[in-house]
Coordinates of C-alpha atoms in Angstrom, one line a residue:
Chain A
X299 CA 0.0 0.0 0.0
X300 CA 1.1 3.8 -0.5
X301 CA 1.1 6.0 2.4
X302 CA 2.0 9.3 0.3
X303 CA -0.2 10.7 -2.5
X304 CA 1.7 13.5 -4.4
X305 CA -0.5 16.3 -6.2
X306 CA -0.7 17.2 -9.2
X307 CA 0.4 14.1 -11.2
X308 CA 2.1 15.8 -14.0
X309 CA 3.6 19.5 -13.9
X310 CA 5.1 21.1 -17.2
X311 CA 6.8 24.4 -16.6
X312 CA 9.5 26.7 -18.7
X313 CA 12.9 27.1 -17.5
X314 CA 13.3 29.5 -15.3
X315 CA 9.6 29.0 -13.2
X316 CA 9.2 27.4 -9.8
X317 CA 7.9 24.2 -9.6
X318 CA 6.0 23.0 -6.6
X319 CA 4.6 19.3 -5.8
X320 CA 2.4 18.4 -2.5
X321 CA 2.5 15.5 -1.1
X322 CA 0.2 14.2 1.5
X323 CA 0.0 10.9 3.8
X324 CA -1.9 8.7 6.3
X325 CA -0.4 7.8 9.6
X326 CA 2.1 10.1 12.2
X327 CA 5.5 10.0 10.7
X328 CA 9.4 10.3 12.2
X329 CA 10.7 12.1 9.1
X330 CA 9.4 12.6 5.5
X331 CA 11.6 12.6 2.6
X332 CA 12.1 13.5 -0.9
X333 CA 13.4 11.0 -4.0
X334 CA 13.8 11.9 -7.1
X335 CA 13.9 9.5 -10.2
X336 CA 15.0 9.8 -14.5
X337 CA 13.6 7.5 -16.4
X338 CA 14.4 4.5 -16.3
X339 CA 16.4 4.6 -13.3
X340 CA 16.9 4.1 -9.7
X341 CA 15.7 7.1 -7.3
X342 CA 18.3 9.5 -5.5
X343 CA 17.9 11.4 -1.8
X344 CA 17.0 15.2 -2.3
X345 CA 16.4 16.1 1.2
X346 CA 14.9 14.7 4.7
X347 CA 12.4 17.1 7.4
X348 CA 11.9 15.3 10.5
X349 CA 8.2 15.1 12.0
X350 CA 9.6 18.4 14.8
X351 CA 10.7 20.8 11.8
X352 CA 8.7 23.0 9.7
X353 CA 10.9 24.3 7.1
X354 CA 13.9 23.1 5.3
X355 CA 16.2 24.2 2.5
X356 CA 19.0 22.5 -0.2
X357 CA 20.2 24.6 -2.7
X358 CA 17.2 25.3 -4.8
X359 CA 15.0 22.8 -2.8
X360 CA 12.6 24.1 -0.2
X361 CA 10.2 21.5 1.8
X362 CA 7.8 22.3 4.1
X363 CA 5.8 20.2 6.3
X364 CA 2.8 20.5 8.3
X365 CA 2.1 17.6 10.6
X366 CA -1.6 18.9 11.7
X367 CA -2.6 18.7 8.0
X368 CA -0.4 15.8 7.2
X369 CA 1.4 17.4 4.4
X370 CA 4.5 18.3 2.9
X371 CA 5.4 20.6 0.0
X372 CA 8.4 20.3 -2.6
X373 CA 9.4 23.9 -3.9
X374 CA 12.0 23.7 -6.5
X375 CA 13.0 27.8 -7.4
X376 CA 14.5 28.6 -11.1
X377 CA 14.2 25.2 -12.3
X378 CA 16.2 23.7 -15.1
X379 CA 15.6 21.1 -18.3
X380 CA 18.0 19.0 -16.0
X381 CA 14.9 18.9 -13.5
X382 CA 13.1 17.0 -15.4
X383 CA 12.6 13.8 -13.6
X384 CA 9.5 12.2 -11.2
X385 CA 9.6 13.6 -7.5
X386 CA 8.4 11.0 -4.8
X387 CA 7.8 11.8 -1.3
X388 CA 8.3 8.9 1.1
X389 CA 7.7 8.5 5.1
X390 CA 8.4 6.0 7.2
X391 CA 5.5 5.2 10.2
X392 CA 6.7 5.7 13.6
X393 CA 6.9 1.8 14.6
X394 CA 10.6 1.0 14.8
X395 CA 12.6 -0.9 11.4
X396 CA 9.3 0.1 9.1
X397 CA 10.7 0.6 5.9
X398 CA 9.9 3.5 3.9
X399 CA 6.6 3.7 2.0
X400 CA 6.7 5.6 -1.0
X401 CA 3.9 8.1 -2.9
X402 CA 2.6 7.8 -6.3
X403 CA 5.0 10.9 -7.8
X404 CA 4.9 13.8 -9.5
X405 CA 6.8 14.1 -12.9
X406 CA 7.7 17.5 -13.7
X407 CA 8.7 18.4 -17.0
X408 CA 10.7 21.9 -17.5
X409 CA 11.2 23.1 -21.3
X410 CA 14.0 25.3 -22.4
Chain W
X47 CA 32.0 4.5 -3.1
X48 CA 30.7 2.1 -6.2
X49 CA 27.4 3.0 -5.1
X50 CA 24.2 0.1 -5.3
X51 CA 24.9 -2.4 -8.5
X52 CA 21.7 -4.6 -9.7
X53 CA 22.4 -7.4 -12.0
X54 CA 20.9 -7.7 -14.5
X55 CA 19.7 -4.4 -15.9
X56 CA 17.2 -6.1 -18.1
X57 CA 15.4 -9.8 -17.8
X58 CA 12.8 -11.0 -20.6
X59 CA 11.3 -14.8 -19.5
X60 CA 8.1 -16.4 -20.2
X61 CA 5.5 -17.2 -18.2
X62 CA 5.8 -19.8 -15.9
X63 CA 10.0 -19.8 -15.7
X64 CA 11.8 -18.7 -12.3
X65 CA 13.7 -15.3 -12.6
X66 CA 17.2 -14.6 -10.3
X67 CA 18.0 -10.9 -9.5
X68 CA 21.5 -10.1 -7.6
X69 CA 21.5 -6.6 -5.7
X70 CA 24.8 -5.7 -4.1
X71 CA 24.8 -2.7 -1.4
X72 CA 27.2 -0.2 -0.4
X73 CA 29.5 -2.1 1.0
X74 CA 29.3 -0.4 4.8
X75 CA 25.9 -0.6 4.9
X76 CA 24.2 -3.3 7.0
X77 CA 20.4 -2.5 5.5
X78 CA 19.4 -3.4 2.1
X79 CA 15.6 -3.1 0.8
X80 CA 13.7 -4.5 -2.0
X81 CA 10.8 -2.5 -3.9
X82 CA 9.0 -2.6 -7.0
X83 CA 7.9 -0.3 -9.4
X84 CA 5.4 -0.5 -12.0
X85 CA 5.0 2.5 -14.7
X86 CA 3.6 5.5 -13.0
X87 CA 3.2 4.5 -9.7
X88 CA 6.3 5.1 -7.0
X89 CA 8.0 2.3 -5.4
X90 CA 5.9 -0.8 -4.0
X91 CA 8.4 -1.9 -0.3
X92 CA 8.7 -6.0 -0.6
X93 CA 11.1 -6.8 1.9
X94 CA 14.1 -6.1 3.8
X95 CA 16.9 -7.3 5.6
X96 CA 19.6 -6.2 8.9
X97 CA 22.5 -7.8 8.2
X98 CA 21.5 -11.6 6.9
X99 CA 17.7 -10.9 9.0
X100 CA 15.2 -10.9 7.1
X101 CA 13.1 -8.4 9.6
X102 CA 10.0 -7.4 7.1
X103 CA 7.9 -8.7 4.3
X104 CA 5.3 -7.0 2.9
X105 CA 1.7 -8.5 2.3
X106 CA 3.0 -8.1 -1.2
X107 CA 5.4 -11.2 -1.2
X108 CA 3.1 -14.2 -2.5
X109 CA 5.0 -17.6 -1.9
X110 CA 6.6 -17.1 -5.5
X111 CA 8.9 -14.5 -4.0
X112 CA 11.6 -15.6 -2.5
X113 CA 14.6 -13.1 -0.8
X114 CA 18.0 -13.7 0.6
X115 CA 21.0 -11.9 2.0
X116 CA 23.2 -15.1 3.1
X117 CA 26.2 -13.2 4.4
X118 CA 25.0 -10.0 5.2
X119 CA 26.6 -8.4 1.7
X120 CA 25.0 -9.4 -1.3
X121 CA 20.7 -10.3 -1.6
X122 CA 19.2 -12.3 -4.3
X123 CA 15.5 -12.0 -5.0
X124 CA 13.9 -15.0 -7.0
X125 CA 10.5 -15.1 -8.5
X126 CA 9.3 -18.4 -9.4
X127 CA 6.6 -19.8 -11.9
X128 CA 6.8 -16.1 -13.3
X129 CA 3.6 -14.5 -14.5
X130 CA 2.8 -11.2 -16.4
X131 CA 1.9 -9.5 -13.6
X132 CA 5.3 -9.6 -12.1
X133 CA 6.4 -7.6 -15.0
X134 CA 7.9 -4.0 -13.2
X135 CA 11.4 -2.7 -12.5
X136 CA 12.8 -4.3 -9.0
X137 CA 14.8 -1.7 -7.3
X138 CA 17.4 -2.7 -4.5
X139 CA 18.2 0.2 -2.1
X140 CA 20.6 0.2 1.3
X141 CA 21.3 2.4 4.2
X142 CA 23.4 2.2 7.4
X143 CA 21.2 0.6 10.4
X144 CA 19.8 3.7 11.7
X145 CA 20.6 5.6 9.0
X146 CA 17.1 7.2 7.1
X147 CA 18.2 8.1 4.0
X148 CA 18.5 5.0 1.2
X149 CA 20.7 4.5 -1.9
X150 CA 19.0 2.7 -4.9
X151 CA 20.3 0.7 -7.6
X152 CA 19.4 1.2 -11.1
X153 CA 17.1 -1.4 -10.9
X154 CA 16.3 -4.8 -12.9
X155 CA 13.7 -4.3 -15.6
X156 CA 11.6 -7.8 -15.9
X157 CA 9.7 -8.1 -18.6
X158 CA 7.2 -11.7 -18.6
X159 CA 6.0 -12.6 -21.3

C-alpha cells in the first residue's frame, strides 16, 4: 500500500519558473523525505524534514511540512531542463525498522 | 564508493520460468531493501533485511517470491513460476542501520511474457 499521495500528477513548466509538488500521507510519521527518479532509473535522496521541523532548504530545494494537515510541499526555485525527472515523497510510520513507504510521484517536465 | 549495482539491468522470461535478481549494497551498509515499481506509480516496499535478518515482508510477497541476504553483503531476489503481472522494475536500495536516507540501484527491468 502507498502512504503518500503527491498532487498534481504531472507538472510542465518553462525554465526558469518554480515548480512546486504536495505530497500528503496517512499515519504520524518520524521524518518525511524526498526522492527523485529519470527514467528509467533508480531514485536518489533530495532532502529529509523530521516530524519536529517545519521548514527546510537545499540549494534550490525548499520543503515544508505540516504535521496537523499531514502534508509536505516540494518547492523547487528557477528550475532547469536537468529537472526533469519524477519527484516521490516517502515517510516511514513511527513503529521501529518500518521501511519507507513511498507516494505515487509527481513528474515534472521543464522546457527550455 | 561504487554505489548500489543490480544485475541484471534487463530480464525477458516467459510465463511460468523462475527469474534470479542479484543486488549488491554499499559495502558499509548493513540495510538493504527490495521495492517494485510499475510504470507510474512510486516504489511498492517488498522486503528487507539487517544484516543476513530478514526483519519485514510486505503483504505483497506471495510464496513465489523468495529473498535472501546469506552473508549479510550481497541479496538475491527469485521469483518463481513467473507471471505477467510480475512484469515491473525491482529496485534494491541500502542504508546504514539507523541511518534514514536510502541508496537505490538502477534497478532490474523484468519483462514476462
Amino acid at each position: 500500500s502507498q502512504q503518500g499521495e503527491e498532487d498534481p500528477q504531472a507538472l510542465s513548466i518553462q525554465e526558469g519558473e518554480n515548480a512546486t509538488m504536495n505530497c500528503s500521507y496517512k499515519t504520524s510519521i518520524n521524518n518525511l523525505q524526498w526522492y527523485r527518479q529519470n527514467s528509467g532509473r533508480g531514485l536518489v535522496h533530495l532532502i529529509l524534514i523530521r516530524s519536529n521541523e517545519r521548514e527546510k532548504h537545499s540549494g534550490r530545494l525548499r520543503v515544508t511540512l505540516d504535521t496537523s494537515k499531514k502534508s509536505s510541499s516540494l518547492l523547487i526555485t528557477a528550475s532547469r531542463a536537468a529537472d526533469t525527472a519524477s519527484y516521490f515523497c516517502a515517510t516511514d510510520a513511527r513503529q521501529a525498522g518500518t521501511a519507507l513507504i513511498f507516494g505515487k510521484g509527481t513528474t515534472l517536465s521543464v522546457s527550455s | 564508493d561504487t554505489g548500489v549495482s543490480q544485475d541484471p539491468r534487463h530480464k525477458i522470461t516467459k510465463r511460468g520460468q523462475n527469474v534470479t535478481f542479484r543486488c549488491d549494497p554499499i559495502s558499509e551498509h548493513n540495510r538493504l531493501y527490495w521495492y517494485r515499481q510499475t510504470l507510474g506509480q512510486g516504489p511498492e516496499f517488498l522486503t528487507y533485511f539487517q544484516n543476513e535478518a530478514q526483519l519485514e515482508k510486505s503483504r505483497l510477497l506471495s510464496d513465489r517470491f523468495s529473498a535472501e541476504r546469506p552473508k549479510g553483503s550481497f541479496s538475491t531476489l527469485e521469483i518463481q513460476r513467473t507471471e505477467q503481472g510480475d512484469s515491473a522494475m525491482y529496485l534494491c536500495a541500502s542504508s546504514l542501520a539507523g541511518g534514514e536516507k536510502l541508496f537505490f540501484g538502477s534497478g532490474t527491468q523484468l519483462s514476462v511474457l
